[in-house]
PDB file of C-alpha atoms in Angstrom:
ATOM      1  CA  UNK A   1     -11.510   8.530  -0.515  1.00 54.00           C
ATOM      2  CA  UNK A   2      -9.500   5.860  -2.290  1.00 61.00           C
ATOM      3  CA  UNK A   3     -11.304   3.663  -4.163  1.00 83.00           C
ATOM      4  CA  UNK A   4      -8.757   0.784  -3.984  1.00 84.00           C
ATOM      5  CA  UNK A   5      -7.285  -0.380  -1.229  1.00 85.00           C
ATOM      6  CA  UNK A   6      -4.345  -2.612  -0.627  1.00 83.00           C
ATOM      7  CA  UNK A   7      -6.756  -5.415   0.235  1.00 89.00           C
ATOM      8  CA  UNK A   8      -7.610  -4.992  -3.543  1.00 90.00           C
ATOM      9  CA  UNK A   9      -4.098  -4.920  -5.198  1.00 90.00           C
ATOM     10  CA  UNK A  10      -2.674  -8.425  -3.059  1.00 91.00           C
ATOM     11  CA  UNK A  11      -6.358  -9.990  -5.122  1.00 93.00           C
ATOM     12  CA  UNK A  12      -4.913  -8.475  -8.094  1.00 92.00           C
ATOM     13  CA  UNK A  13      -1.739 -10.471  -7.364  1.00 94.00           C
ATOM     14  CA  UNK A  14      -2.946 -13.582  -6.661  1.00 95.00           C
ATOM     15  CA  UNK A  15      -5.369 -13.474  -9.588  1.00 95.00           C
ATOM     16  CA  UNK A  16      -2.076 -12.723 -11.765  1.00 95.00           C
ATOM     17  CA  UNK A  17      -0.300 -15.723 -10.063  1.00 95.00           C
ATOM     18  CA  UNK A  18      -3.598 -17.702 -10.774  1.00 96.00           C
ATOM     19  CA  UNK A  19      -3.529 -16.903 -14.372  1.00 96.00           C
ATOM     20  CA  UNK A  20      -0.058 -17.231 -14.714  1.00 95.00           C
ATOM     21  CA  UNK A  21      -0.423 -20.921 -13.532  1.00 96.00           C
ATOM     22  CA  UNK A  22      -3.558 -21.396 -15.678  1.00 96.00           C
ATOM     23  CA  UNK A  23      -2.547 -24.433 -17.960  1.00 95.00           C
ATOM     24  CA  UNK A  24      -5.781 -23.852 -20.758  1.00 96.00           C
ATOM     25  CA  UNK A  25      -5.047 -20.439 -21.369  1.00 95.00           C
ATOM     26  CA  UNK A  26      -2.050 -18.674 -18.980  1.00 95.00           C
ATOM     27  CA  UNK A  27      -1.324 -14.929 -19.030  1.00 96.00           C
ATOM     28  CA  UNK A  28       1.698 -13.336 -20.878  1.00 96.00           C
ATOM     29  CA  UNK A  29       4.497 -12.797 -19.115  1.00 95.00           C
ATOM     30  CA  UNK A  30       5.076  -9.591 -20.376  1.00 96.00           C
ATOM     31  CA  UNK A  31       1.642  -8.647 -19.206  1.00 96.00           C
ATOM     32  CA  UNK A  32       1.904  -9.873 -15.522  1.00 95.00           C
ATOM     33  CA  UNK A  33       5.476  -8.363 -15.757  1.00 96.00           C
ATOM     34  CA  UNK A  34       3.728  -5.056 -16.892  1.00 96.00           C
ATOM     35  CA  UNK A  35       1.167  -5.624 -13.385  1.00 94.00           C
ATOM     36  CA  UNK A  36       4.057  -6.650 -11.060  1.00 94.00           C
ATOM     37  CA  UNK A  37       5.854  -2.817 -12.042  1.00 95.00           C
ATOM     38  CA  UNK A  38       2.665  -1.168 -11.486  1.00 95.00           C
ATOM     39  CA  UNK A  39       1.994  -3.245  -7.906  1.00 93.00           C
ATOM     40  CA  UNK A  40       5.757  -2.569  -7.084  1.00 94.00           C
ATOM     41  CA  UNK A  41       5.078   1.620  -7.264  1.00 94.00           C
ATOM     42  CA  UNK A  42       1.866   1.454  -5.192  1.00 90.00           C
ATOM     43  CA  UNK A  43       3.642  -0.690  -2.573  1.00 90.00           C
ATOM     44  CA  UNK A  44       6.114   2.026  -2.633  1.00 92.00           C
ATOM     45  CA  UNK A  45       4.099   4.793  -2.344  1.00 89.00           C
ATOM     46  CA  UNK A  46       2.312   3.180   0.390  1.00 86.00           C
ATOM     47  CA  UNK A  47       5.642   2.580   2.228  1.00 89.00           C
ATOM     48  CA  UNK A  48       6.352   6.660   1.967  1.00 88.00           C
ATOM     49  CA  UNK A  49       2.800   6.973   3.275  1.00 83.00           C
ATOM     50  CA  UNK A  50       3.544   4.859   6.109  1.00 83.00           C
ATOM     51  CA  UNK A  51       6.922   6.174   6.939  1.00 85.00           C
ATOM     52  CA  UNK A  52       5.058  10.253   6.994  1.00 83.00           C
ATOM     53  CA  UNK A  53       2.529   8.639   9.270  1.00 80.00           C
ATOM     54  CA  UNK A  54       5.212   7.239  11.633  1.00 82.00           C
ATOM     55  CA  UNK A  55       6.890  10.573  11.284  1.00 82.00           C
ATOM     56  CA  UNK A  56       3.876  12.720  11.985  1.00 78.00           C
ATOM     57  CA  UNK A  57       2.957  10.785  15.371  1.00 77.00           C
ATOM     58  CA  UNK A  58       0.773   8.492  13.667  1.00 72.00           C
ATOM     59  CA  UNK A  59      -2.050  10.727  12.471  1.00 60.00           C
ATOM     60  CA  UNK A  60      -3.993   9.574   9.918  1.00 58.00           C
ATOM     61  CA  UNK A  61      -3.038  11.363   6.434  1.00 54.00           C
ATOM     62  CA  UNK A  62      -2.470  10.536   2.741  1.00 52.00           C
ATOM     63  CA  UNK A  63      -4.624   8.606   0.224  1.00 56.00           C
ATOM     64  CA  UNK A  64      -6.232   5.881   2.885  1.00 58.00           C
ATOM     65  CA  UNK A  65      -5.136   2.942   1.077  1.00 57.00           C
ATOM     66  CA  UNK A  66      -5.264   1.062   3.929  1.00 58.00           C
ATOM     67  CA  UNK A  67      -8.819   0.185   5.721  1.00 57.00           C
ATOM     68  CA  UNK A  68      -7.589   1.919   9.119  1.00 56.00           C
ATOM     69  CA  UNK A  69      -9.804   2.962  11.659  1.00 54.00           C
ATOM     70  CA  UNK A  70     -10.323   6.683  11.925  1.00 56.00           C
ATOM     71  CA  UNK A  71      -8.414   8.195  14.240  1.00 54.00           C
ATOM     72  CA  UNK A  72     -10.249  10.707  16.898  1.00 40.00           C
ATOM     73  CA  UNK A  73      -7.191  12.770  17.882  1.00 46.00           C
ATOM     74  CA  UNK A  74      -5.574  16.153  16.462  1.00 50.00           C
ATOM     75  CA  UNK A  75      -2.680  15.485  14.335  1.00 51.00           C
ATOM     76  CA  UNK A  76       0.742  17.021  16.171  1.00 52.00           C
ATOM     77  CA  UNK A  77       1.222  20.531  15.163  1.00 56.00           C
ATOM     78  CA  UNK A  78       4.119  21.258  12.840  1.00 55.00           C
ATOM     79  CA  UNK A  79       7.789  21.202  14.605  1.00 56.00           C
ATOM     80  CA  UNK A  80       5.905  19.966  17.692  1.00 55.00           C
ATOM     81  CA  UNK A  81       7.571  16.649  17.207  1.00 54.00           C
ATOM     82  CA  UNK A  82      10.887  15.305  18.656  1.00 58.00           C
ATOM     83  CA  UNK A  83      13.099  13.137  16.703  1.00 58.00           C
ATOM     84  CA  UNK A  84      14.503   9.816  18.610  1.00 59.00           C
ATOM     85  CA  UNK A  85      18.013   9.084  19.126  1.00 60.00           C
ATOM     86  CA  UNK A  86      19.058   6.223  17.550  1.00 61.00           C
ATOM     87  CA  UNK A  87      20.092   3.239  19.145  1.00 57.00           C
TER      88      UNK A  87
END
């Protein structure tokens, strides 16, 4: 189980917008530069984790960044689901 969630990196952000605004002693901006990257690639991988979920029926997999509820149903079987038209 993950032990951060996504909960935990927007406090991470808004601790590094804190600090940057911290007039006694403000962070560098190559350092919150450095945290925004690093934020930037989990928000991305959690976007490919939601897209697979969407694209799996909306099973529960990946790394549970999220604090979802479990889910109580069996995930689709492979090729079992249809694609939608587009509109």
């Amino acid at each position: 189980m993950a032990k951060n969630k996504m909960d935990d990196l927007r406090n991470h952000l808004f601790e590094t917008i804190e600090s940057l605004k911290d007039p006694d002693k403000p962070m560098e901006i190559e350092r919150a530069q450095a945290i925004s990257t690093v934020a930037q690639t989990i928000i991305n991988s959690a976007k490919v984790e939601v897209d697979l979920v969407k694209a799996v029926g909306g099973s529960r997999v990946g790394s549970q960044l999220f604090n979802l509820p479990e889910e109580t149903r069996d995930p689709p079987k492979l090729g079992s689901h249809k694609p939608q038209r587009p509109i």
